[in-house]
Short mmCIF file of C-alpha atoms in Angstrom, two decimals:
data_model
loop_
_atom_site.label_atom_id
_atom_site.label_comp_id
_atom_site.label_asym_id
_atom_site.label_seq_id
_atom_site.Cartn_x
_atom_site.Cartn_y
_atom_site.Cartn_z
CA MET J 15 -0.02 0.04 0.04
CA GLU J 16 2.73 2.50 1.03
CA ARG J 17 4.72 1.77 -2.17
CA THR J 18 1.60 2.04 -4.39
CA LEU J 19 0.68 5.43 -2.90
CA ALA J 20 4.30 6.65 -3.14
CA ILE J 21 4.22 5.86 -7.04
CA LEU J 22 0.92 7.73 -7.47
CA GLU J 23 2.31 10.73 -5.62
CA LEU J 24 5.50 10.66 -7.68
CA LEU J 25 3.72 10.43 -10.97
CA GLY J 26 1.41 13.21 -9.83
CA LYS J 27 4.46 15.43 -9.64
CA ASN J 28 5.68 14.31 -13.16
CA PRO J 29 2.69 14.29 -15.57
CA GLU J 30 4.99 13.74 -18.53
CA GLY J 31 5.68 10.28 -17.23
CA LEU J 32 8.73 8.50 -15.75
CA GLN J 33 10.71 5.30 -16.64
CA VAL J 34 10.32 2.33 -14.31
CA SER J 35 14.08 2.46 -13.41
CA LEU J 36 13.74 6.13 -12.37
CA ILE J 37 10.56 5.53 -10.31
CA ALA J 38 12.35 2.71 -8.53
CA SER J 39 15.39 4.86 -7.92
CA GLU J 40 13.38 7.78 -6.53
CA LEU J 41 11.35 5.71 -4.24
CA ASP J 42 14.33 3.26 -3.15
CA MET J 43 12.62 0.14 -4.27
CA PRO J 44 13.65 -2.78 -6.47
CA ALA J 45 12.84 -2.25 -10.19
CA SER J 46 10.89 -5.50 -10.24
CA ALA J 47 8.58 -4.35 -7.44
CA ALA J 48 8.04 -0.98 -9.17
CA HIS J 49 7.22 -2.74 -12.42
CA ARG J 50 4.70 -5.12 -10.80
CA LEU J 51 2.89 -2.34 -8.95
CA LEU J 52 2.81 -0.19 -12.14
CA LYS J 53 1.24 -3.11 -14.01
CA GLU J 54 -1.40 -3.52 -11.33
CA LEU J 55 -2.24 0.16 -11.42
CA SER J 56 -2.51 0.01 -15.15
CA GLN J 57 -5.05 -2.89 -14.89
CA PHE J 58 -7.14 -0.77 -12.67
CA GLY J 59 -6.93 2.27 -15.03
CA TYR J 60 -4.87 4.63 -12.77
CA VAL J 61 -1.55 4.45 -14.86
CA ARG J 62 -0.83 4.12 -18.56
CA GLN J 63 2.26 3.10 -20.28
CA LEU J 64 2.89 5.80 -22.83
CA ARG J 65 4.42 3.34 -25.44
CA ASN J 66 5.79 -0.15 -25.42
CA GLN J 67 8.77 -0.31 -23.13
CA GLY J 68 8.19 3.39 -22.44
CA ASP J 69 7.40 5.74 -19.48
CA TYR J 70 4.55 5.35 -17.08
CA ALA J 71 2.15 8.26 -16.45
CA LEU J 72 -1.05 8.79 -14.57
CA THR J 73 -4.37 8.61 -16.43
CA ILE J 74 -7.04 11.14 -15.72
CA LYS J 75 -8.97 8.78 -13.42
CA LEU J 76 -7.29 9.73 -10.18
CA ALA J 77 -7.73 13.46 -10.98
CA GLY J 78 -11.36 12.77 -11.90
CA ILE J 79 -11.99 11.26 -8.42
CA GLY J 80 -10.38 14.28 -6.73
CA LEU J 81 -12.34 16.79 -8.76
CA ALA J 82 -15.56 14.87 -8.14
CA PHE J 83 -14.96 14.71 -4.45
CA LEU J 84 -14.05 18.46 -4.22
CA ALA J 85 -17.26 19.43 -6.22
CA ARG J 86 -19.42 17.34 -3.89
CA THR J 87 -17.88 19.05 -0.77
CA GLY J 88 -19.54 22.26 -1.92
CA VAL J 89 -16.34 24.14 -1.36
CA PRO J 90 -16.13 25.53 -5.00
CA ASP J 91 -19.68 26.53 -5.27
CA ILE J 92 -19.41 28.48 -1.99
CA THR J 93 -16.14 30.08 -2.45
CA GLN J 94 -15.50 30.56 -6.21
CA PRO J 95 -17.69 33.70 -6.69
CA ILE J 96 -16.02 35.31 -3.72
CA LEU J 97 -12.54 34.51 -4.97
CA ASP J 98 -13.41 35.83 -8.47
CA ARG J 99 -14.65 39.04 -7.02
CA LEU J 100 -11.60 39.61 -4.81
CA ALA J 101 -9.43 38.85 -7.79
CA ALA J 102 -11.23 41.36 -9.96
CA ASP J 103 -10.99 44.04 -7.28
CA THR J 104 -7.24 43.57 -6.58
CA ARG J 105 -6.16 42.48 -10.05
CA GLU J 106 -3.92 39.98 -8.56
CA LEU J 107 -3.92 36.15 -7.88
CA VAL J 108 -6.23 35.01 -5.18
CA ARG J 109 -6.03 31.65 -3.54
CA LEU J 110 -7.91 29.74 -0.91
CA SER J 111 -6.38 27.00 1.20
CA VAL J 112 -8.44 24.75 3.62
CA ILE J 113 -7.40 22.76 6.64
CA ASP J 114 -7.51 19.05 6.05
CA GLY J 115 -6.37 17.23 9.19
CA ASP J 116 -2.96 18.81 10.11
CA ASP J 117 -2.44 20.04 6.57
CA LEU J 118 -3.22 23.25 4.68
CA VAL J 119 -4.15 22.52 1.06
CA TRP J 120 -4.74 24.95 -1.84
CA VAL J 121 -8.17 24.18 -3.30
CA GLY J 122 -9.37 27.42 -5.04
CA VAL J 123 -7.81 30.08 -7.18
CA ALA J 124 -8.91 33.14 -9.25
CA GLN J 125 -6.54 35.22 -11.44
CA GLY J 126 -7.17 38.96 -11.49
CA ALA J 127 -4.14 40.12 -13.48
CA VAL J 128 -5.40 40.26 -17.11
CA ALA J 129 -2.24 41.74 -18.75
CA GLY J 130 1.41 42.43 -18.09
CA LEU J 131 3.53 40.91 -15.32
CA ARG J 132 1.70 38.40 -13.24
CA TYR J 133 2.13 35.55 -10.86
CA ASP J 134 0.52 32.30 -12.00
CA PRO J 135 1.46 29.18 -9.89
CA GLY J 136 -0.11 26.64 -12.41
CA ARG J 137 0.47 23.26 -10.85
CA GLU J 138 0.10 24.14 -7.13
CA GLN J 139 -3.69 23.39 -6.79
CA GLY J 140 -4.17 20.37 -4.43
CA ILE J 141 -0.71 20.84 -3.01
CA LYS J 142 0.03 20.99 0.71
CA VAL J 143 1.02 24.47 1.73
CA HIS J 144 4.62 24.60 3.12
CA LEU J 145 4.03 26.51 6.35
CA ALA J 146 7.44 28.00 7.12
CA CYS J 147 7.97 29.89 3.77
CA SER J 148 4.40 30.86 2.70
CA ALA J 149 2.18 33.80 3.75
CA GLY J 150 -0.74 31.30 4.05
CA GLY J 151 1.32 29.07 6.33
CA HIS J 152 2.28 31.95 8.54
CA ALA J 153 -1.34 33.24 8.54
CA LEU J 154 -2.39 29.71 9.88
CA LEU J 155 0.55 29.57 12.36
CA SER J 156 -0.55 33.04 13.76
CA THR J 157 -3.66 31.40 15.13
CA LEU J 158 -1.57 28.95 17.09
CA SER J 159 0.67 29.18 20.25
CA ASP J 160 4.42 29.42 19.89
CA GLU J 161 4.61 25.86 21.12
CA GLU J 162 2.23 24.67 18.50
CA VAL J 163 4.15 26.55 15.83
CA LEU J 164 7.24 24.77 16.79
CA GLU J 165 5.48 21.39 16.62
CA ARG J 166 4.18 22.17 13.15
CA ILE J 167 7.39 23.42 11.83
CA GLY J 168 9.20 20.50 13.44
CA ALA J 169 6.81 18.06 11.77
CA GLN J 170 7.01 19.62 8.31
CA GLY J 171 10.58 21.03 8.24
CA ILE J 172 11.75 24.58 7.78
CA LYS J 173 13.10 23.88 4.24
CA PRO J 174 10.66 22.58 1.67
CA ASP J 175 11.70 20.08 -1.06
CA PHE J 176 11.54 22.62 -3.84
CA PRO J 177 13.57 25.74 -4.65
CA VAL J 178 12.49 28.92 -2.66
CA GLY J 179 13.23 32.57 -2.95
CA PRO J 180 16.15 34.36 -1.16
CA GLY J 181 13.72 35.81 1.29
CA ALA J 182 12.58 32.41 2.70
CA PRO J 183 13.22 31.93 6.39
CA THR J 184 16.11 29.74 7.31
CA THR J 185 15.71 29.65 11.13
CA ILE J 186 12.73 28.96 13.43
CA SER J 187 13.29 32.48 15.12
CA GLU J 188 12.59 34.22 11.62
CA VAL J 189 9.42 32.16 11.27
CA LEU J 190 8.44 33.15 14.88
CA ALA J 191 9.09 36.82 14.25
CA SER J 192 6.91 36.63 10.92
CA VAL J 193 4.08 34.94 12.85
CA ALA J 194 4.21 37.49 15.69
CA GLU J 195 3.93 40.25 12.98
CA ALA J 196 0.99 38.48 11.53
CA ARG J 197 -0.83 38.22 14.88
CA GLU J 198 -0.44 41.97 15.33
CA LYS J 199 -1.53 43.08 11.75
CA GLY J 200 -4.18 40.48 11.30
CA TYR J 201 -2.56 39.15 8.28
CA ALA J 202 0.79 37.67 7.14
CA VAL J 203 3.04 38.83 4.57
CA SER J 204 5.89 37.41 2.55
CA PHE J 205 8.44 38.69 -0.06
CA ASP J 206 10.80 36.60 -2.24
CA SER J 207 10.01 33.63 -0.06
CA TYR J 208 7.79 30.89 -1.51
CA HIS J 209 8.94 32.04 -4.95
CA ALA J 210 11.57 34.51 -5.92
CA GLY J 211 10.09 37.83 -6.98
CA MET J 212 6.60 37.23 -5.42
CA GLY J 213 4.81 39.25 -2.78
CA ALA J 214 1.96 37.76 -0.85
CA MET J 215 -0.43 38.44 1.96
CA ALA J 216 -2.72 35.96 3.69
CA MET J 217 -5.21 35.81 6.60
CA PRO J 218 -6.98 33.14 8.29
CA VAL J 219 -10.63 32.14 7.41
CA ARG J 220 -12.82 31.52 10.50
CA SER J 221 -16.15 29.89 10.72
CA THR J 222 -18.58 32.80 11.61
CA GLU J 223 -20.62 30.49 13.78
CA THR J 224 -17.81 28.92 15.83
CA GLY J 225 -14.68 31.00 15.27
CA ALA J 226 -12.81 27.88 14.26
CA VAL J 227 -10.06 28.35 11.60
CA ILE J 228 -11.07 26.53 8.43
CA GLY J 229 -8.47 27.80 6.00
CA CYS J 230 -6.58 30.76 4.79
CA LEU J 231 -7.13 33.29 1.85
CA SER J 232 -4.29 34.98 0.18
CA ILE J 233 -3.50 37.58 -2.50
CA ALA J 234 -0.22 37.38 -4.40
CA GLY J 235 1.59 38.98 -7.31
CA PRO J 236 4.92 40.30 -8.49
CA ALA J 237 6.73 41.80 -5.50
CA VAL J 238 7.52 45.00 -7.55
CA ARG J 239 3.84 45.62 -7.64
CA VAL J 240 2.47 43.98 -4.52
CA THR J 241 4.22 46.08 -2.07
CA ARG J 242 3.48 46.50 1.77
CA GLU J 243 1.79 49.74 0.94
CA LEU J 244 -0.52 48.07 -1.60
CA MET J 245 -1.21 45.38 0.97
CA GLU J 246 -2.57 47.85 3.39
CA ASP J 247 -5.07 48.96 0.71
CA PHE J 248 -5.89 45.30 -0.04
CA TYR J 249 -6.55 44.41 3.70
CA PRO J 250 -10.05 45.59 3.98
CA LEU J 251 -11.00 43.68 0.69
CA LEU J 252 -9.20 40.51 1.84
CA LYS J 253 -10.85 40.73 5.38
CA GLU J 254 -14.32 41.17 3.82
CA ALA J 255 -13.82 38.16 1.57
CA ALA J 256 -12.41 35.95 4.31
CA GLU J 257 -15.43 36.85 6.50
CA GLU J 258 -17.96 36.08 3.69
CA ILE J 259 -16.32 32.62 3.12
CA GLY J 260 -16.52 32.06 6.94
CA GLY J 261 -20.19 33.01 6.92
CA ALA J 262 -20.93 30.69 4.03
CA ALA J 263 -18.97 27.74 5.28
CA GLU J 264 -21.88 26.19 7.14
CA ALA J 265 -23.27 25.14 3.67
CA SER J 266 -20.34 22.73 3.14
CA PHE J 267 -20.22 19.38 4.87
CA PHE J 268 -16.39 19.52 4.41
CA PHE J 269 -16.04 22.55 6.57
CA ASN J 270 -18.49 21.12 9.04
CA ARG J 271 -16.63 17.80 9.21
CA ASN J 272 -13.34 19.49 9.77
CA ARG J 273 -14.91 21.60 12.56
CA ALA J 274 -16.25 18.64 14.28
CA LEU J 275 -12.81 16.90 14.13
CA THR J 276 -11.15 19.98 15.50
CA ALA J 277 -13.59 20.11 18.40
CA GLN J 278 -13.02 16.46 19.07
CA ALA J 279 -9.24 16.85 19.11
CA LEU J 280 -9.59 19.81 21.49
CA GLU J 281 -11.85 17.93 23.71
CA THR J 282 -9.39 15.01 23.88
CA GLU J 283 -6.51 17.39 24.53
CA THR J 284 -8.36 19.01 27.50
CA ARG J 285 -9.24 15.59 28.92
CA GLN J 286 -5.81 14.40 28.72
CA ALA J 287 -4.39 17.53 30.28
CA GLY J 288 -6.84 17.24 33.10
#
């Protein structure tokens, strides 16, 4: 099971396909085992060999399951009109990430920049947000205690497995300082961090009914344009959109399920502490 899922995740990052030998090398497994698992995945329609003796690549089946699930959660129906309006008002990229267990995952996007220089992340939808180097990550961390921040960063690592910008934090003290600033301002900022040349701001999205954090909403664009001064102008728009999503969250079973799980976890921690 572990090896099968590892193959699916690796191929998800390489849509052009990979050779069996490279898959085996990347995942540190025998080539014979990788070949057997790929054949089984092919039989069930999740993987296709691009040509005889050629690379293996994912089919659209797995993506279709994910998209169908996301559609049935109600999250796109609730949030997309709000994202589209915020993107049109700011003329920058707007993204929504939601909490799924202990992870923050990008699920919604709207591009407001219609011409000229713009930031377009492309393949990051459905990807876990790296907490230490992203504005969205710092926004989420700002809702936690410093002890919980240390736990989250310790679990995920301060350095992601992809290239980051020169402004990305390299020490936990830098992360804590940025998180403290986010608590004070009500929103987190980052420059040249997640990607070189990008400026971003983000704030938590809370359920209006319970106050529980259900995700984060961000605005991002080229750092030469999305400055700290512009972020101050964007803040009321970002806050209004985040509150609107928080107010509409009750219509989605996904947000309600996460809220129930969070409440259950808090109850367990309280009982254990007592």
